[in-house]
Amino acid sequence: QQTVILQAEATRRRQAEQTLRQRERELADFLENASEGIHKVAADGTILYANRAELDMLGYRWEEYVGHNIAEFYAQRRQIDSILERLKRGEVLRDEPALLHCRDGSKKPVLICSNGFFEDGELVYTRCFTRDATERVARDQALEQRDNVILQAPVGAALITGPELLIELANDMFCRLFGQANLVGKTFAQAFAHLVGTPTEGMLRKVLDTGEPLTTDEYRTVPWPGAAAPPDRFCKVALQPLRAPG
């Protein structure tokens, strides 16, 4: 009877070991074939592991990346020093922007998500996820350039968005044209209550609904009470629809 019990226990242990090995293989496969870059870094900065997506993103072979210090791949040494120091303090990083050196000599903008594994209060290694931010940076740069064009335009210019016609940007000339100093953050109805229901609002909504540009000849705006500028204004308006960034 004791022999039977021992044999059953041995069988149970073998099955448990097989299950554990199977789970380890599945986890390794999951990490290696994940679509997002993953790497593991020791407390001293040595890269202990990198999956295929991470290596492909930066263009390195395994031996060119794993075993090297992570600082070698950061365009800004201060940044990686700060990241490692914060991780050692137990901070969790989410969407931390960084610039990494690629094998071909280019620099790739990425977003880093990372936290640390600790034993007895000491950092053992960090788990890091690396997301390619090239498209995001390009989009942000395009939006910044667009905003600069609006703010520095030699004519009155504003960015008005959404069904509420929210004024997101307005340059100084636009504000002076309408005799108001603080237009940004207001809706059309809040900023120009006297124009609600007029052809001016109608033009804005037509462009918003159709996505088609619209220009006008000179027309007289409706006077508004309490404005610092003279009530009679004659304007030419050019409305250009812009797509929201993808």
mmCIF file of C-alpha atoms in Angstrom:
data_model
loop_
_atom_site.group_PDB
_atom_site.id
_atom_site.type_symbol
_atom_site.label_atom_id
_atom_site.label_comp_id
_atom_site.label_asym_id
_atom_site.label_seq_id
_atom_site.Cartn_x
_atom_site.Cartn_y
_atom_site.Cartn_z
ATOM 1 C CA GLN A 1 0.000 0.000 0.000
ATOM 2 C CA GLN A 2 2.862 2.346 0.826
ATOM 3 C CA THR A 3 4.452 1.551 -2.540
ATOM 4 C CA VAL A 4 1.219 2.417 -4.336
ATOM 5 C CA ILE A 5 1.036 5.735 -2.471
ATOM 6 C CA LEU A 6 4.643 6.577 -3.367
ATOM 7 C CA GLN A 7 4.069 5.668 -7.011
ATOM 8 C CA ALA A 8 0.956 7.877 -7.103
ATOM 9 C CA GLU A 9 2.899 10.747 -5.533
ATOM 10 C CA ALA A 10 5.719 10.306 -8.041
ATOM 11 C CA THR A 11 3.197 10.319 -10.890
ATOM 12 C CA ARG A 12 1.571 13.477 -9.509
ATOM 13 C CA ARG A 13 4.928 15.205 -9.273
ATOM 14 C CA ARG A 14 5.865 14.227 -12.833
ATOM 15 C CA GLN A 15 2.558 15.581 -14.083
ATOM 16 C CA ALA A 16 3.054 18.795 -12.099
ATOM 17 C CA GLU A 17 6.557 19.185 -13.545
ATOM 18 C CA GLN A 18 5.269 18.567 -17.069
ATOM 19 C CA THR A 19 2.517 21.143 -16.548
ATOM 20 C CA LEU A 20 5.033 23.641 -15.202
ATOM 21 C CA ARG A 21 7.392 23.097 -18.142
ATOM 22 C CA GLN A 22 4.474 23.458 -20.572
ATOM 23 C CA ARG A 23 3.466 26.754 -18.958
ATOM 24 C CA GLU A 24 7.056 27.971 -19.076
ATOM 25 C CA ARG A 25 7.229 27.109 -22.800
ATOM 26 C CA GLU A 26 3.938 28.902 -23.417
ATOM 27 C CA LEU A 27 5.118 31.977 -21.501
ATOM 28 C CA ALA A 28 8.427 32.024 -23.380
ATOM 29 C CA ASP A 29 6.585 31.724 -26.680
ATOM 30 C CA PHE A 30 4.183 34.513 -25.658
ATOM 31 C CA LEU A 31 7.029 36.886 -24.787
ATOM 32 C CA GLU A 32 9.142 36.027 -27.804
ATOM 33 C CA ASN A 33 6.311 36.460 -30.288
ATOM 34 C CA ALA A 34 4.551 39.433 -28.695
ATOM 35 C CA SER A 35 3.901 42.277 -31.129
ATOM 36 C CA GLU A 36 5.300 44.836 -28.681
ATOM 37 C CA GLY A 37 8.970 45.141 -27.791
ATOM 38 C CA ILE A 38 9.872 43.576 -24.436
ATOM 39 C CA HIS A 39 13.201 43.593 -22.643
ATOM 40 C CA LYS A 40 14.507 42.752 -19.186
ATOM 41 C CA VAL A 41 17.262 44.795 -17.566
ATOM 42 C CA ALA A 42 19.377 43.988 -14.501
ATOM 43 C CA ALA A 43 19.781 46.498 -11.696
ATOM 44 C CA ASP A 44 23.176 47.537 -13.090
ATOM 45 C CA GLY A 45 21.667 48.284 -16.513
ATOM 46 C CA THR A 46 22.706 45.078 -18.298
ATOM 47 C CA ILE A 47 20.111 43.854 -20.804
ATOM 48 C CA LEU A 48 19.200 40.293 -19.805
ATOM 49 C CA TYR A 49 16.583 39.538 -22.438
ATOM 50 C CA ALA A 50 14.923 41.085 -25.494
ATOM 51 C CA ASN A 51 12.179 39.595 -27.619
ATOM 52 C CA ARG A 52 12.004 39.504 -31.392
ATOM 53 C CA ALA A 53 9.838 42.636 -31.683
ATOM 54 C CA GLU A 54 12.360 44.667 -29.668
ATOM 55 C CA LEU A 55 15.305 43.508 -31.770
ATOM 56 C CA ASP A 56 13.442 44.027 -35.047
ATOM 57 C CA MET A 57 12.322 47.505 -34.007
ATOM 58 C CA LEU A 58 15.898 48.650 -33.457
ATOM 59 C CA GLY A 59 17.571 46.403 -36.027
ATOM 60 C CA TYR A 60 19.989 44.565 -33.716
ATOM 61 C CA ARG A 61 20.928 40.910 -33.512
ATOM 62 C CA TRP A 62 20.624 39.197 -30.150
ATOM 63 C CA GLU A 63 24.334 39.359 -29.368
ATOM 64 C CA GLU A 64 24.496 43.038 -30.342
ATOM 65 C CA TYR A 65 21.833 43.962 -27.806
ATOM 66 C CA VAL A 66 21.480 41.422 -25.015
ATOM 67 C CA GLY A 67 24.422 41.518 -22.602
ATOM 68 C CA HIS A 68 25.110 45.184 -23.314
ATOM 69 C CA ASN A 69 24.273 48.061 -20.993
ATOM 70 C CA ILE A 70 20.959 49.699 -21.785
ATOM 71 C CA ALA A 71 22.609 53.137 -21.600
ATOM 72 C CA GLU A 72 24.468 52.371 -24.849
ATOM 73 C CA PHE A 73 21.194 52.549 -26.754
ATOM 74 C CA TYR A 74 19.787 55.773 -25.317
ATOM 75 C CA ALA A 75 20.423 58.980 -27.248
ATOM 76 C CA GLN A 76 20.384 60.911 -23.972
ATOM 77 C CA ARG A 77 22.448 59.426 -21.139
ATOM 78 C CA ARG A 78 20.755 61.608 -18.530
ATOM 79 C CA GLN A 79 17.413 60.165 -19.442
ATOM 80 C CA ILE A 80 18.310 56.516 -18.919
ATOM 81 C CA ASP A 81 20.115 57.379 -15.674
ATOM 82 C CA SER A 82 16.930 59.078 -14.484
ATOM 83 C CA ILE A 83 14.754 56.148 -15.604
ATOM 84 C CA LEU A 84 16.905 53.575 -13.778
ATOM 85 C CA GLU A 85 17.018 55.711 -10.639
ATOM 86 C CA ARG A 86 13.238 56.083 -10.605
ATOM 87 C CA LEU A 87 12.755 52.345 -11.122
ATOM 88 C CA LYS A 88 15.100 51.632 -8.219
ATOM 89 C CA ARG A 89 12.856 53.809 -6.058
ATOM 90 C CA GLY A 90 9.921 51.594 -6.998
ATOM 91 C CA GLU A 91 8.251 53.948 -9.474
ATOM 92 C CA VAL A 92 6.141 52.585 -12.314
ATOM 93 C CA LEU A 93 6.764 54.217 -15.678
ATOM 94 C CA ARG A 94 3.934 54.563 -18.162
ATOM 95 C CA ASP A 95 4.401 55.905 -21.684
ATOM 96 C CA GLU A 96 7.773 57.446 -20.863
ATOM 97 C CA PRO A 97 9.084 59.083 -24.079
ATOM 98 C CA ALA A 98 12.624 58.170 -25.083
ATOM 99 C CA LEU A 99 14.927 58.242 -28.096
ATOM 100 C CA LEU A 100 16.890 55.069 -28.899
ATOM 101 C CA HIS A 101 19.837 54.409 -31.209
ATOM 102 C CA CYS A 102 19.098 51.951 -34.022
ATOM 103 C CA ARG A 103 21.694 49.713 -35.637
ATOM 104 C CA ASP A 104 21.524 51.681 -38.917
ATOM 105 C CA GLY A 105 22.516 54.903 -37.139
ATOM 106 C CA SER A 106 19.038 56.416 -36.981
ATOM 107 C CA LYS A 107 17.237 57.374 -33.789
ATOM 108 C CA LYS A 108 13.803 55.993 -33.012
ATOM 109 C CA PRO A 109 11.282 57.685 -30.712
ATOM 110 C CA VAL A 110 9.642 55.174 -28.384
ATOM 111 C CA LEU A 111 7.385 55.013 -25.359
ATOM 112 C CA ILE A 112 8.624 53.002 -22.368
ATOM 113 C CA CYS A 113 6.447 51.234 -19.793
ATOM 114 C CA SER A 114 8.433 49.622 -17.001
ATOM 115 C CA ASN A 115 8.478 48.496 -13.389
ATOM 116 C CA GLY A 116 10.885 46.598 -11.171
ATOM 117 C CA PHE A 117 11.139 43.200 -9.496
ATOM 118 C CA PHE A 118 12.467 43.489 -5.930
ATOM 119 C CA GLU A 119 13.832 41.054 -3.365
ATOM 120 C CA ASP A 120 14.448 42.170 0.224
ATOM 121 C CA GLY A 121 13.884 45.750 -0.870
ATOM 122 C CA GLU A 122 16.574 45.618 -3.557
ATOM 123 C CA LEU A 123 15.935 45.931 -7.274
ATOM 124 C CA VAL A 124 16.797 42.692 -9.078
ATOM 125 C CA TYR A 125 15.657 43.532 -12.603
ATOM 126 C CA THR A 126 13.176 45.669 -14.501
ATOM 127 C CA ARG A 127 10.472 44.582 -16.937
ATOM 128 C CA CYS A 128 10.214 46.943 -19.868
ATOM 129 C CA PHE A 129 7.783 47.294 -22.755
ATOM 130 C CA THR A 130 8.898 49.388 -25.733
ATOM 131 C CA ARG A 131 6.389 50.848 -28.176
ATOM 132 C CA ASP A 132 7.395 52.473 -31.456
ATOM 133 C CA ALA A 133 6.274 56.122 -31.266
ATOM 134 C CA THR A 134 7.445 57.235 -34.719
ATOM 135 C CA GLU A 135 3.917 57.851 -36.010
ATOM 136 C CA ARG A 136 2.848 59.553 -32.792
ATOM 137 C CA VAL A 137 5.830 61.917 -32.834
ATOM 138 C CA ALA A 138 5.252 62.718 -36.510
ATOM 139 C CA ARG A 139 1.588 63.455 -35.752
ATOM 140 C CA ASP A 140 2.500 65.665 -32.783
ATOM 141 C CA GLN A 141 5.012 67.563 -34.891
ATOM 142 C CA ALA A 142 2.424 68.067 -37.637
ATOM 143 C CA LEU A 143 -0.091 69.371 -35.096
ATOM 144 C CA GLU A 144 2.513 71.699 -33.626
ATOM 145 C CA GLN A 145 3.344 73.056 -37.065
ATOM 146 C CA ARG A 146 -0.367 73.518 -37.792
ATOM 147 C CA ASP A 147 -0.865 75.394 -34.538
ATOM 148 C CA ASN A 148 2.129 77.630 -35.256
ATOM 149 C CA VAL A 149 0.746 78.449 -38.696
ATOM 150 C CA ILE A 150 -2.551 79.499 -37.108
ATOM 151 C CA LEU A 151 -0.983 81.535 -34.311
ATOM 152 C CA GLN A 152 1.494 83.316 -36.580
ATOM 153 C CA ALA A 153 -0.839 83.909 -39.522
ATOM 154 C CA PRO A 154 -0.851 87.523 -40.840
ATOM 155 C CA VAL A 155 -4.668 87.455 -40.785
ATOM 156 C CA GLY A 156 -7.207 86.571 -38.146
ATOM 157 C CA ALA A 157 -7.099 82.791 -37.754
ATOM 158 C CA ALA A 158 -8.696 80.305 -35.379
ATOM 159 C CA LEU A 159 -9.152 76.554 -34.937
ATOM 160 C CA ILE A 160 -12.782 75.656 -34.170
ATOM 161 C CA THR A 161 -13.747 72.027 -33.546
ATOM 162 C CA GLY A 162 -16.680 69.748 -32.833
ATOM 163 C CA PRO A 163 -20.441 70.190 -32.879
ATOM 164 C CA GLU A 164 -20.185 72.764 -30.085
ATOM 165 C CA LEU A 165 -17.800 74.809 -32.260
ATOM 166 C CA LEU A 166 -15.155 74.947 -29.555
ATOM 167 C CA ILE A 167 -12.438 77.547 -30.119
ATOM 168 C CA GLU A 168 -9.217 75.616 -29.491
ATOM 169 C CA LEU A 169 -6.835 78.211 -30.932
ATOM 170 C CA ALA A 170 -7.150 81.869 -31.884
ATOM 171 C CA ASN A 171 -4.324 84.213 -32.822
ATOM 172 C CA ASP A 172 -4.046 87.804 -31.585
ATOM 173 C CA MET A 173 -5.419 89.302 -34.787
ATOM 174 C CA PHE A 174 -8.525 87.130 -34.611
ATOM 175 C CA CYS A 175 -9.145 88.247 -31.024
ATOM 176 C CA ARG A 176 -8.603 91.914 -31.910
ATOM 177 C CA LEU A 177 -10.905 91.571 -34.892
ATOM 178 C CA PHE A 178 -13.737 90.574 -32.591
ATOM 179 C CA GLY A 179 -12.699 92.802 -29.698
ATOM 180 C CA GLN A 180 -12.220 89.945 -27.242
ATOM 181 C CA ALA A 181 -9.084 88.894 -25.417
ATOM 182 C CA ASN A 182 -9.958 85.415 -24.122
ATOM 183 C CA LEU A 183 -11.601 83.302 -26.798
ATOM 184 C CA VAL A 184 -9.695 80.029 -26.417
ATOM 185 C CA GLY A 185 -11.691 77.399 -24.566
ATOM 186 C CA LYS A 186 -15.054 79.000 -25.303
ATOM 187 C CA THR A 187 -17.724 77.654 -27.595
ATOM 188 C CA PHE A 188 -19.059 79.746 -30.447
ATOM 189 C CA ALA A 189 -22.275 80.329 -28.491
ATOM 190 C CA GLN A 190 -20.331 81.520 -25.435
ATOM 191 C CA ALA A 191 -18.010 83.808 -27.364
ATOM 192 C CA PHE A 192 -20.506 85.094 -29.927
ATOM 193 C CA ALA A 193 -23.965 84.755 -28.455
ATOM 194 C CA HIS A 194 -25.181 87.515 -30.778
ATOM 195 C CA LEU A 195 -24.154 85.427 -33.830
ATOM 196 C CA VAL A 196 -26.012 82.244 -32.864
ATOM 197 C CA GLY A 197 -28.498 81.446 -35.618
ATOM 198 C CA THR A 198 -26.926 83.888 -38.094
ATOM 199 C CA PRO A 199 -25.279 83.048 -41.456
ATOM 200 C CA THR A 200 -21.895 83.155 -39.696
ATOM 201 C CA GLU A 201 -22.762 80.155 -37.532
ATOM 202 C CA GLY A 202 -24.434 78.527 -40.527
ATOM 203 C CA MET A 203 -21.212 78.691 -42.538
ATOM 204 C CA LEU A 204 -19.229 77.030 -39.767
ATOM 205 C CA ARG A 205 -21.735 74.223 -39.375
ATOM 206 C CA LYS A 206 -21.938 73.682 -43.126
ATOM 207 C CA VAL A 207 -18.180 73.121 -43.338
ATOM 208 C CA LEU A 208 -18.313 70.853 -40.287
ATOM 209 C CA ASP A 209 -21.147 68.778 -41.781
ATOM 210 C CA THR A 210 -19.923 68.556 -45.390
ATOM 211 C CA GLY A 211 -16.156 68.616 -44.959
ATOM 212 C CA GLU A 212 -15.982 71.039 -47.887
ATOM 213 C CA PRO A 213 -14.055 74.341 -47.750
ATOM 214 C CA LEU A 214 -15.976 77.592 -48.004
ATOM 215 C CA THR A 215 -14.977 81.169 -48.841
ATOM 216 C CA THR A 216 -17.055 84.331 -48.894
ATOM 217 C CA ASP A 217 -16.949 87.777 -50.421
ATOM 218 C CA GLU A 218 -17.010 90.736 -48.092
ATOM 219 C CA TYR A 219 -19.999 90.799 -45.797
ATOM 220 C CA ARG A 220 -21.006 92.875 -42.818
ATOM 221 C CA THR A 221 -20.932 91.156 -39.453
ATOM 222 C CA VAL A 222 -23.734 91.578 -36.944
ATOM 223 C CA PRO A 223 -22.899 94.220 -34.305
ATOM 224 C CA TRP A 224 -22.467 92.931 -30.785
ATOM 225 C CA PRO A 225 -23.003 94.787 -27.517
ATOM 226 C CA GLY A 226 -20.148 95.781 -25.240
ATOM 227 C CA ALA A 227 -17.360 94.967 -27.697
ATOM 228 C CA ALA A 228 -14.126 96.940 -27.535
ATOM 229 C CA ALA A 229 -13.918 97.082 -31.327
ATOM 230 C CA PRO A 230 -16.235 99.172 -33.553
ATOM 231 C CA PRO A 231 -19.524 97.342 -34.192
ATOM 232 C CA ASP A 232 -19.378 97.580 -37.981
ATOM 233 C CA ARG A 233 -17.029 94.982 -39.400
ATOM 234 C CA PHE A 234 -16.666 93.797 -42.975
ATOM 235 C CA CYS A 235 -14.872 90.485 -43.407
ATOM 236 C CA LYS A 236 -13.798 87.969 -45.971
ATOM 237 C CA VAL A 237 -13.966 84.473 -44.538
ATOM 238 C CA ALA A 238 -12.115 81.351 -45.644
ATOM 239 C CA LEU A 239 -13.103 78.140 -43.832
ATOM 240 C CA GLN A 240 -10.880 75.097 -44.326
ATOM 241 C CA PRO A 241 -11.909 71.714 -42.903
ATOM 242 C CA LEU A 242 -9.198 69.706 -41.144
ATOM 243 C CA ARG A 243 -9.324 66.001 -40.408
ATOM 244 C CA ALA A 244 -8.741 64.860 -36.867
ATOM 245 C CA PRO A 245 -5.321 63.152 -36.535
ATOM 246 C CA GLY A 246 -5.520 59.373 -36.797
#
